[in-house]
Amino acid sequence: MSEGEGQGERKPRVFSGMQPSGEAHLGNYLGALRQWVDMQNEYDCFFCVVDDHAITGEFAGEALPTRTFELAVSFLAVGLDPSRSTIFVQSDVPEHTELSWLFNAVTPVGDLERMTQYKDKTARLSSIPVGLLNYPVLQAADILIYRAELVPVGEDQIQHLELAREIARRWNARFGDVFPEPRALVSGSGRILGLDGSAKMSKSLGNTVSILAEPDEIRERVRTAVTDPQRVRRTDPGRPDFCNVYTLHEHLTDPALLPDIAEQCRTAQRGCVECKGILADAIIERFAPFRERARHYRENPEEVVAILDDGAERARSLARETMAEVRARMGLDWRKGLSR
Ligand code: TRP
């Protein structure tokens, strides 16, 4: 339980967000969602579809509503539970963007230009939208507006979290102690490589599989997965430690089967095609309840809307409290300020 003295029964607060790229995929599941689902019992969780972040990269306004909805369906499908967690869409709580503007006052441009993700994303751009530079400021606002203490993220977000801590420190130093410094909770699954065995799993690279895919599609996608490159012929011994399919087995297959899978690979008793069939079966079984729940929510979209409305309302009342304090301390609550 919480160590904080005087906090009574309050559970530590968690915030995390995911960009709306439509249905979640295997990489989202292994790298984030699986962990989010588990955190719901122990923490006061806020899980957000970050659509305001999505407009910093390339995007199509017409496609965004469906992507936002579909990611929310995926959240619910994997087992994020609106009775325990606050599940909402970022743009429904405009206080996030308001706070990010106020954080601009304490964030040096140099810090933002140093972000690895910013450098990667802008490397080939001739014209850089300022939103790409300010992306981590909005991310800091997402977290700090709820005074969240813990943020489950992938390794690629550690730098953004460090910046959020820095922003909290700088703001507190100038305006008073309002924000706790949030800690990153990096998922144990490390970097999940795509089925191509080389790039990070991502929908745009086509090297993954949707968590809502039908069994045939899962089998078909997994069949194309790249295995140990040194195992050229069926009779060559394989090296599980160098095989991305084996890594995926470690995340998804019944642990009791792993020693056999490794052994059959090393001794070339089982071919890669069959080995991938076992992985596909594990994924199909794991995702079955997700497909079931997603079907329900797609047939009843008004339930999803109601859940997100409710989440936004809960989130917003907290966000408003923080903003009232922040605005006052920064001198933006001018009517009250006059009478002091
Ligand atoms: N930048 C995160 C990512 O790409 C998404 C995100 C936005 C986020 N706001 C957040 C993650 C706040 C954690 C906390 O994965």
XYZ file of C-alpha atoms and ligand atoms in Angstrom:
355
model
C 0.000 0.000 0.000
C 0.919 3.635 -0.157
C 3.798 4.635 2.120
C 2.667 8.246 2.354
C 1.831 9.152 5.927
C -1.418 11.017 6.317
C -2.573 9.996 2.870
C -5.066 7.639 4.430
C -6.296 5.063 1.966
C -5.357 7.056 -1.091
C -3.729 4.893 -3.730
C -0.752 6.335 -5.623
C -1.874 7.903 -8.865
C -0.815 6.608 -12.272
C -1.114 8.343 -15.617
C -0.334 6.995 -19.047
C -1.318 7.842 -22.588
C -1.272 6.314 -26.043
C -1.607 7.968 -29.411
C -4.762 7.128 -31.368
C -3.516 5.035 -34.261
C -6.697 2.942 -34.339
C -6.855 -0.611 -32.988
C -4.010 -1.475 -30.652
C -1.467 -4.039 -31.832
C 0.698 -6.716 -30.260
C 3.468 -4.198 -29.501
C 1.053 -1.892 -27.661
C -0.201 -4.887 -25.731
C 3.188 -6.287 -24.682
C 4.824 -2.901 -24.178
C 2.025 -1.091 -22.363
C -1.561 -2.303 -22.160
C -0.793 -5.595 -20.429
C 0.939 -3.673 -17.671
C -1.797 -1.035 -17.452
C -4.419 -3.723 -16.907
C -2.410 -5.166 -14.015
C -1.883 -1.787 -12.365
C -5.586 -1.116 -11.935
C -5.932 -2.895 -8.614
C -3.098 -1.179 -6.842
C -3.254 2.331 -8.243
C -5.624 5.168 -9.009
C -5.152 4.977 -12.772
C -5.758 7.527 -15.518
C -5.516 6.149 -19.044
C -5.779 8.574 -21.903
C -6.127 8.508 -25.681
C -3.808 11.392 -26.515
C -5.377 12.860 -29.630
C -3.871 16.307 -29.067
C -0.485 14.631 -29.411
C -1.533 12.975 -32.655
C -1.740 16.299 -34.473
C 1.980 16.953 -33.987
C 2.936 14.407 -36.632
C 1.358 13.680 -39.962
C -2.333 13.154 -39.556
C -5.652 13.335 -41.351
C -8.423 15.125 -39.486
C -11.068 12.912 -41.126
C -9.389 9.741 -39.847
C -8.781 10.891 -36.279
C -12.259 10.358 -34.766
C -12.358 6.693 -35.834
C -8.801 6.127 -34.631
C -9.617 7.671 -31.294
C -12.743 5.551 -30.941
C -10.978 2.358 -32.025
C -8.136 2.849 -29.556
C -10.688 3.392 -26.800
C -12.367 0.131 -27.854
C -8.972 -1.579 -27.633
C -8.423 -0.152 -24.134
C -11.729 -1.637 -23.011
C -11.187 -4.863 -24.946
C -7.918 -5.722 -23.163
C -9.547 -5.121 -19.806
C -9.059 -1.514 -18.791
C -11.985 -1.167 -16.469
C -13.947 2.084 -16.214
C -15.234 1.145 -12.766
C -11.675 1.195 -11.416
C -9.803 3.496 -13.798
C -10.424 6.849 -15.417
C -10.440 6.258 -19.172
C -10.738 9.325 -21.369
C -9.755 11.295 -24.438
C -7.196 14.067 -24.012
C -8.977 16.713 -26.100
C -12.064 16.331 -23.894
C -10.011 17.906 -21.105
C -8.698 21.130 -22.643
C -6.925 21.955 -19.375
C -4.062 19.719 -20.617
C -3.279 22.101 -23.452
C -3.824 25.098 -21.215
C -1.295 23.801 -18.687
C 1.186 22.995 -21.435
C 1.065 26.636 -22.509
C 1.814 27.736 -18.963
C 4.668 25.200 -18.757
C 6.182 26.841 -21.832
C 7.158 29.613 -19.434
C 9.560 27.334 -17.546
C 10.838 25.108 -20.370
C 14.045 26.028 -22.203
C 14.002 25.524 -25.975
C 17.399 23.867 -25.660
C 15.955 21.075 -23.520
C 13.322 20.359 -26.141
C 15.783 20.428 -29.026
C 17.875 17.837 -27.225
C 15.086 15.225 -27.136
C 16.055 12.137 -29.124
C 12.539 11.610 -30.408
C 12.382 15.206 -31.624
C 15.672 14.819 -33.448
C 14.552 11.546 -35.040
C 11.176 12.850 -36.094
C 12.511 16.071 -37.565
C 15.647 14.690 -39.249
C 14.054 14.559 -42.676
C 11.670 17.517 -42.363
C 12.355 20.765 -44.158
C 9.672 22.560 -42.143
C 9.283 21.581 -38.496
C 5.906 22.178 -36.823
C 6.424 23.799 -33.434
C 4.050 21.155 -32.041
C 6.741 18.550 -32.543
C 9.120 20.585 -30.421
C 6.501 21.176 -27.722
C 5.260 17.581 -27.690
C 7.036 16.719 -24.403
C 5.669 19.859 -22.720
C 2.134 18.664 -23.404
C 3.140 15.216 -22.163
C 4.407 16.782 -18.928
C 1.096 18.623 -18.579
C -0.846 15.351 -19.093
C 0.915 13.827 -16.137
C 1.328 16.769 -13.809
C -2.211 18.101 -14.118
C -3.326 15.008 -12.133
C -0.231 15.184 -9.914
C 0.427 11.604 -10.947
C 3.332 9.934 -9.222
C 3.921 6.982 -11.517
C 3.966 6.769 -15.300
C 4.194 3.385 -17.022
C 6.040 3.922 -20.309
C 8.319 2.224 -22.789
C 12.068 2.860 -22.730
C 11.750 5.393 -25.536
C 9.800 7.703 -23.206
C 12.300 7.848 -20.325
C 13.792 11.064 -21.660
C 10.356 12.706 -21.866
C 9.666 11.667 -18.281
C 12.971 13.129 -17.136
C 11.925 16.394 -18.773
C 8.532 16.267 -17.032
C 10.374 15.982 -13.709
C 12.552 18.915 -14.660
C 9.503 21.000 -15.566
C 7.869 20.134 -12.236
C 11.052 21.134 -10.390
C 11.432 24.412 -12.238
C 7.780 25.338 -11.878
C 7.743 24.480 -8.161
C 10.927 26.456 -7.559
C 9.383 29.574 -9.060
C 5.747 29.354 -8.056
C 5.516 27.037 -5.060
C 5.238 23.369 -4.322
C 2.339 22.079 -6.408
C 3.654 19.213 -8.481
C 5.178 15.925 -7.315
C 8.003 14.670 -9.528
C 6.573 11.743 -11.481
C 8.574 8.545 -11.802
C 8.752 6.444 -14.956
C 7.822 2.818 -14.546
C 9.482 1.133 -17.489
C 7.755 -2.012 -18.633
C 9.797 -5.149 -18.120
C 9.231 -6.322 -21.671
C 12.014 -4.171 -23.095
C 11.907 -3.189 -26.721
C 9.516 -5.419 -28.617
C 10.825 -6.070 -32.127
C 8.367 -6.491 -34.949
C 7.689 -9.705 -36.823
C 10.424 -8.597 -39.249
C 12.862 -9.131 -36.376
C 14.537 -5.776 -36.954
C 12.412 -2.677 -36.294
C 10.339 -1.762 -33.267
C 6.828 -3.141 -33.603
C 4.616 -0.582 -35.266
C 1.427 -0.471 -37.226
C 2.829 1.836 -39.885
C 5.712 -0.563 -40.567
C 3.258 -3.444 -40.980
C 5.402 -5.701 -38.780
C 2.809 -6.451 -36.127
C -0.664 -7.870 -35.664
C -3.784 -6.164 -34.339
C -5.019 -7.342 -30.941
C -8.447 -7.633 -32.572
C -7.330 -9.643 -35.617
C -9.238 -12.811 -36.493
C -7.428 -16.151 -35.957
C -6.716 -16.644 -39.684
C -5.084 -13.266 -39.922
C -3.007 -13.898 -36.795
C -1.789 -17.202 -38.225
C -0.983 -15.554 -41.547
C 0.918 -12.650 -39.964
C 2.908 -14.858 -37.592
C 3.782 -17.218 -40.481
C 5.787 -14.354 -42.034
C 7.811 -13.710 -38.855
C 11.591 -13.717 -39.212
C 13.457 -16.333 -37.138
C 17.151 -16.919 -36.365
C 18.852 -15.773 -39.594
C 21.506 -18.486 -39.226
C 18.913 -21.207 -39.408
C 18.683 -21.415 -43.167
C 17.714 -25.047 -43.702
C 15.185 -27.020 -41.725
C 18.003 -29.247 -40.472
C 20.176 -26.373 -39.189
C 20.215 -26.050 -35.403
C 18.545 -22.837 -34.250
C 19.536 -20.356 -31.545
C 16.569 -19.326 -29.423
C 18.600 -16.449 -27.962
C 18.909 -14.933 -31.427
C 15.396 -15.676 -32.585
C 12.735 -13.006 -32.320
C 10.011 -15.636 -32.516
C 11.450 -17.265 -29.408
C 11.431 -13.886 -27.641
C 7.752 -13.569 -28.493
C 7.183 -17.097 -27.161
C 8.697 -15.927 -23.881
C 6.102 -13.172 -23.667
C 3.073 -15.063 -24.876
C 3.384 -18.839 -24.672
C 2.661 -20.965 -21.595
C 5.985 -20.849 -19.661
C 5.781 -24.601 -19.085
C 6.239 -25.147 -22.836
C 9.306 -22.918 -23.222
C 12.054 -25.443 -22.364
C 10.686 -27.818 -24.991
C 10.398 -25.064 -27.598
C 14.004 -23.988 -26.998
C 15.307 -27.556 -27.031
C 13.456 -28.573 -30.201
C 14.877 -25.485 -31.894
C 18.478 -26.067 -30.793
C 18.373 -29.665 -31.938
C 16.509 -28.850 -35.157
C 13.833 -31.341 -34.262
C 11.131 -28.805 -34.878
C 11.047 -26.478 -37.872
C 10.405 -22.769 -37.706
C 7.050 -23.072 -39.462
C 5.695 -25.376 -36.775
C 7.273 -23.292 -34.022
C 5.527 -20.211 -35.368
C 2.275 -22.173 -35.457
C 2.587 -22.693 -31.696
C 3.168 -18.970 -31.222
C 0.147 -18.136 -33.371
C -1.987 -20.464 -31.245
C -0.823 -18.713 -28.078
C -1.652 -15.297 -29.515
C -5.049 -16.445 -30.775
C -5.898 -17.780 -27.348
C -4.645 -14.668 -25.561
C -6.555 -12.305 -27.841
C -9.824 -14.279 -27.953
C -11.484 -12.448 -25.044
C -10.318 -9.119 -26.501
C -12.108 -9.842 -29.800
C -15.194 -10.814 -27.890
C -15.311 -7.600 -25.872
C -14.443 -5.437 -28.866
C -17.350 -6.938 -30.775
C -19.679 -5.958 -27.964
C -18.401 -2.375 -27.854
C -18.476 -1.931 -31.616
C -22.077 -3.056 -31.643
C -22.821 -0.644 -28.796
C -20.757 2.459 -29.537
C -22.935 4.562 -27.254
C -21.549 2.576 -24.306
C -18.025 3.574 -25.302
C -19.057 7.202 -25.657
C -20.714 7.117 -22.232
C -17.592 5.619 -20.641
C -15.383 8.275 -22.230
C -17.803 11.056 -21.250
C -17.749 9.835 -17.699
C -13.952 9.514 -17.692
C -13.554 13.025 -19.094
C -15.835 14.431 -16.442
C -13.900 12.787 -13.624
C -10.583 13.843 -15.135
C -11.794 17.349 -15.752
C -12.874 18.048 -12.211
C -9.371 17.198 -10.973
C -7.724 19.081 -13.820
C -9.771 22.166 -12.977
C -8.615 22.062 -9.364
C -4.985 21.971 -10.395
C -5.493 24.726 -12.942
C -7.156 27.021 -10.418
C -4.114 26.747 -8.203
C -1.630 27.072 -11.049
C -3.368 30.081 -12.576
C -3.526 31.847 -9.215
C 0.139 31.224 -8.461
C 1.172 32.459 -11.893
C -0.858 35.638 -11.630
C -3.477 34.662 -14.187
C -6.370 34.767 -11.757
C -6.310 38.555 -12.102
C -9.582 39.553 -10.458
C -8.619 37.921 -7.196
C -5.082 39.151 -7.642
C -6.229 42.769 -7.695
C -7.794 42.568 -4.268
C -4.658 41.172 -2.626
N 4.489 10.155 -25.808
C 3.857 8.925 -25.411
C 4.200 7.832 -26.420
O 4.388 8.122 -27.581
C 2.368 9.066 -25.301
C 2.002 9.989 -24.182
C 1.445 11.218 -24.268
C 2.195 9.721 -22.797
N 1.257 11.746 -23.036
C 1.696 10.866 -22.113
C 2.737 8.641 -22.084
C 1.776 10.952 -20.732
C 2.789 8.741 -20.696
C 2.318 9.890 -20.028
O 4.225 6.684 -26.044
